[in-house]
Tab-separated table of C-alpha atoms in Angstrom:
chain	number	residue	atom	x	y	z
S	7	UNK	CA	81.142	85.840	106.601
S	8	UNK	CA	84.918	85.471	106.460
S	9	UNK	CA	86.557	85.858	103.064
S	10	UNK	CA	90.103	84.913	102.074
S	11	UNK	CA	91.526	87.015	99.253
S	12	UNK	CA	94.621	85.831	97.369
S	13	UNK	CA	96.838	87.832	95.011
S	14	UNK	CA	99.038	85.084	93.523
S	15	UNK	CA	102.613	85.713	92.467
S	16	UNK	CA	105.587	83.434	91.916
S	17	UNK	CA	107.841	85.528	94.179
S	18	UNK	CA	105.290	87.104	96.556
S	19	UNK	CA	101.701	85.971	97.122
S	20	UNK	CA	99.523	88.403	99.003
S	21	UNK	CA	96.754	87.196	101.284
S	22	UNK	CA	94.070	88.937	103.274
S	23	UNK	CA	91.196	87.699	105.381
S	24	UNK	CA	88.293	89.985	106.181
S	25	UNK	CA	85.035	89.508	107.997
S	26	UNK	CA	81.756	91.046	106.892
S	27	UNK	CA	78.925	91.315	109.391
S	28	UNK	CA	76.042	93.107	107.683
S	29	UNK	CA	77.591	96.343	106.483
S	30	UNK	CA	80.517	96.166	108.927
S	31	UNK	CA	83.917	95.117	107.532
S	32	UNK	CA	86.830	94.024	109.696
S	33	UNK	CA	90.407	92.984	108.956
S	34	UNK	CA	91.289	89.579	110.394
S	35	UNK	CA	94.820	89.188	108.991
S	36	UNK	CA	96.887	90.125	105.947
S	37	UNK	CA	100.412	89.590	104.725
S	38	UNK	CA	102.685	88.120	102.105
S	39	UNK	CA	103.928	84.578	101.556
S	40	UNK	CA	107.443	84.464	100.110
S	41	UNK	CA	110.374	82.072	100.011
S	42	UNK	CA	112.595	84.703	98.419
S	43	UNK	CA	113.273	85.673	94.842
S	44	UNK	CA	116.349	83.457	94.577
S	45	UNK	CA	114.599	80.308	95.862
S	46	UNK	CA	113.854	77.619	93.260
S	47	UNK	CA	110.328	77.748	91.823
S	48	UNK	CA	109.254	74.502	93.515
S	49	UNK	CA	110.271	75.916	96.925
S	50	UNK	CA	108.314	79.118	96.281
S	51	UNK	CA	105.248	77.084	95.258
S	52	UNK	CA	105.534	74.934	98.377
S	53	UNK	CA	105.677	78.101	100.511
S	54	UNK	CA	102.454	79.356	98.902
S	55	UNK	CA	100.685	76.043	99.424
S	56	UNK	CA	101.735	75.434	103.029
S	57	UNK	CA	101.113	79.074	103.945
S	58	UNK	CA	97.586	79.122	102.531
S	59	UNK	CA	96.726	75.746	104.065
S	60	UNK	CA	97.852	77.039	107.489
S	61	UNK	CA	95.867	80.290	107.086
S	62	UNK	CA	92.706	78.426	106.090
S	63	UNK	CA	93.063	76.037	109.034
S	64	UNK	CA	93.689	78.837	111.537
S	65	UNK	CA	91.110	81.414	110.389
S	66	UNK	CA	88.421	79.182	108.779
S	67	UNK	CA	87.182	81.473	106.005
S	68	UNK	CA	83.810	80.613	104.478
S	69	UNK	CA	84.728	81.848	100.995
S	70	UNK	CA	87.847	82.419	98.905
S	71	UNK	CA	88.476	84.890	96.104
S	72	UNK	CA	91.536	84.811	93.852
S	73	UNK	CA	92.772	87.292	91.291
S	74	UNK	CA	92.206	85.944	87.805
S	75	UNK	CA	95.121	85.677	85.409
S	76	UNK	CA	95.615	88.480	82.933
S	77	UNK	CA	97.747	88.432	79.819
S	78	UNK	CA	101.380	89.165	80.634
S	79	UNK	CA	103.937	90.639	78.256
S	80	UNK	CA	106.446	87.924	79.048
S	81	UNK	CA	105.369	84.286	78.498
S	82	UNK	CA	107.798	82.902	81.106
S	83	UNK	CA	106.430	85.263	83.781
S	84	UNK	CA	102.853	84.318	82.832
S	85	UNK	CA	103.714	80.634	83.147
S	86	UNK	CA	105.208	81.116	86.636
S	87	UNK	CA	102.181	83.180	87.662
S	88	UNK	CA	99.969	80.330	86.437
S	89	UNK	CA	101.918	77.881	88.609
S	90	UNK	CA	101.480	80.115	91.675
S	91	UNK	CA	97.766	80.564	91.002
S	92	UNK	CA	97.337	76.812	90.499
S	93	UNK	CA	98.947	76.055	93.856
S	94	UNK	CA	96.692	78.640	95.544
S	95	UNK	CA	93.620	77.085	93.901
S	96	UNK	CA	94.747	73.646	95.083
S	97	UNK	CA	95.097	74.773	98.719
S	98	UNK	CA	91.642	76.369	98.598
S	99	UNK	CA	90.041	73.330	96.936
S	100	UNK	CA	91.643	70.971	99.474
S	101	UNK	CA	89.884	72.956	102.209
S	102	UNK	CA	86.552	72.436	100.448
S	103	UNK	CA	86.070	76.114	99.611
S	104	UNK	CA	84.686	77.335	96.304
S	105	UNK	CA	86.999	79.632	94.348
S	106	UNK	CA	85.633	82.966	93.164
S	107	UNK	CA	87.940	84.469	90.498
S	108	UNK	CA	87.990	88.215	89.835
S	109	UNK	CA	89.935	89.921	87.017
S	110	UNK	CA	92.147	92.831	88.154
S	111	UNK	CA	90.002	95.453	86.375
S	112	UNK	CA	86.848	94.216	88.142
S	113	UNK	CA	88.595	94.425	91.531
S	114	UNK	CA	89.831	97.958	90.817
S	115	UNK	CA	86.396	99.065	89.604
S	116	UNK	CA	84.752	97.535	92.682
S	117	UNK	CA	87.127	99.248	95.114
S	118	UNK	CA	88.103	102.527	93.437
S	119	UNK	CA	85.327	102.984	90.890
S	120	UNK	CA	87.524	102.712	87.804
S	121	UNK	CA	89.244	99.708	86.245
S	122	UNK	CA	92.444	101.593	85.457
S	123	UNK	CA	93.256	102.576	89.060
S	124	UNK	CA	96.840	102.127	90.228
S	125	UNK	CA	97.943	100.017	93.194
S	126	UNK	CA	98.421	102.988	95.536
S	127	UNK	CA	94.845	104.184	94.931
S	128	UNK	CA	93.547	100.671	95.623
S	129	UNK	CA	95.654	100.401	98.804
S	130	UNK	CA	94.478	103.786	100.103
S	131	UNK	CA	90.786	102.940	99.638
S	132	UNK	CA	91.207	99.426	101.082
S	133	UNK	CA	92.746	101.055	104.164
S	134	UNK	CA	89.825	103.478	104.446
S	135	UNK	CA	87.225	100.714	103.990
S	136	UNK	CA	88.790	98.641	106.768
S	137	UNK	CA	89.677	101.585	109.033
S	138	UNK	CA	93.403	100.806	108.947
S	139	UNK	CA	95.881	103.311	110.357
S	140	UNK	CA	98.794	101.433	108.796
S	141	UNK	CA	98.681	99.652	105.438
S	142	UNK	CA	100.179	96.199	104.931
S	143	UNK	CA	102.384	95.670	101.854
S	144	UNK	CA	101.043	96.204	98.342
S	145	UNK	CA	100.541	92.462	97.698
S	146	UNK	CA	98.502	92.177	100.906
S	147	UNK	CA	96.358	95.221	100.073
S	148	UNK	CA	95.701	93.750	96.614
S	149	UNK	CA	94.572	90.514	98.306
S	150	UNK	CA	92.347	92.493	100.684
S	151	UNK	CA	90.839	94.311	97.682
S	152	UNK	CA	90.016	90.923	96.134
S	153	UNK	CA	88.396	89.755	99.398
S	154	UNK	CA	86.412	93.008	99.673
S	155	UNK	CA	85.249	92.656	96.070
S	156	UNK	CA	83.892	89.207	96.812
S	157	UNK	CA	82.275	90.326	100.082
S	158	UNK	CA	80.456	93.094	98.186
S	159	UNK	CA	79.420	90.722	95.378
S	160	UNK	CA	78.162	88.104	97.868
S	161	UNK	CA	76.171	90.740	99.754
S	162	UNK	CA	74.596	91.950	96.509
S	163	UNK	CA	73.812	88.376	95.470
S	164	UNK	CA	72.173	87.656	98.839
S	165	UNK	CA	70.080	90.823	98.569
S	166	UNK	CA	68.888	89.920	95.068
S	167	UNK	CA	68.302	86.199	95.721
S	168	UNK	CA	64.697	86.540	96.998
S	169	UNK	CA	63.693	88.566	93.926
S	170	UNK	CA	65.364	86.042	91.615
S	171	UNK	CA	63.531	83.203	93.369
S	172	UNK	CA	60.181	84.962	92.920
S	173	UNK	CA	60.898	85.657	89.257
S	174	UNK	CA	61.822	82.017	88.706
S	175	UNK	CA	58.649	80.831	90.457
S	176	UNK	CA	56.498	83.205	88.399
S	177	UNK	CA	58.071	81.972	85.188
S	178	UNK	CA	57.418	78.328	86.069
S	179	UNK	CA	53.829	78.857	87.257
S	180	UNK	CA	54.506	77.288	90.658
S	181	UNK	CA	52.041	77.821	93.525
S	182	UNK	CA	52.782	80.915	95.567
S	183	UNK	CA	54.250	82.661	92.577
S	184	UNK	CA	52.964	86.143	91.834
S	185	UNK	CA	50.159	86.037	89.258
S	186	UNK	CA	50.501	87.889	86.018
S	187	UNK	CA	47.581	89.118	83.980
S	188	UNK	CA	47.005	87.671	80.537
S	189	UNK	CA	47.480	90.131	77.699
S	190	UNK	CA	44.590	92.570	77.557
S	191	UNK	CA	42.909	91.278	80.759
S	192	UNK	CA	43.072	92.592	84.302
S	193	UNK	CA	44.756	90.361	86.903
S	194	UNK	CA	42.431	87.872	88.656
S	195	UNK	CA	40.879	88.976	91.951
S	196	UNK	CA	42.225	87.227	95.017
S	197	UNK	CA	39.409	88.045	97.445
S	198	UNK	CA	41.393	90.599	99.423
């Protein structure tokens, strides 16, 4: 499964695409989309959109994960971040991919083991997980961390899906569902 991770920002938007094959993880590409700090906001947003559309077309990820918005100290910065995230969501939705949002603390906990980890800790572990000898920029490693978080969550979900299906069938009383004994009685014999 290929996963696109996006770390939205109004000046720099990090992206990373990984591939998970069983337990094996592999970097496909990573980098930063930027039109420059001095560029007008609409130009920066266009750069994010066209860049993500091109990446999705070229690498065909099967899933996309985006960092969720957190509360910022400065309302104007939060608004610009919201614009950048919205443009990223649009590019992903136009490609027909579902968006999987992850708050920063969840990503850090998934990668480092603690939600208060700093960016250098996250980058170092992302590099180790992907076997990188050279790390891309901090925005790209954040995006890779988001992609890795989703790859791990999807793997866990796939592993638990059969058990959830059985539990649902047992609850509904459908044929083929495991039988439960009534209170105080042994389970019925099945002839085995």
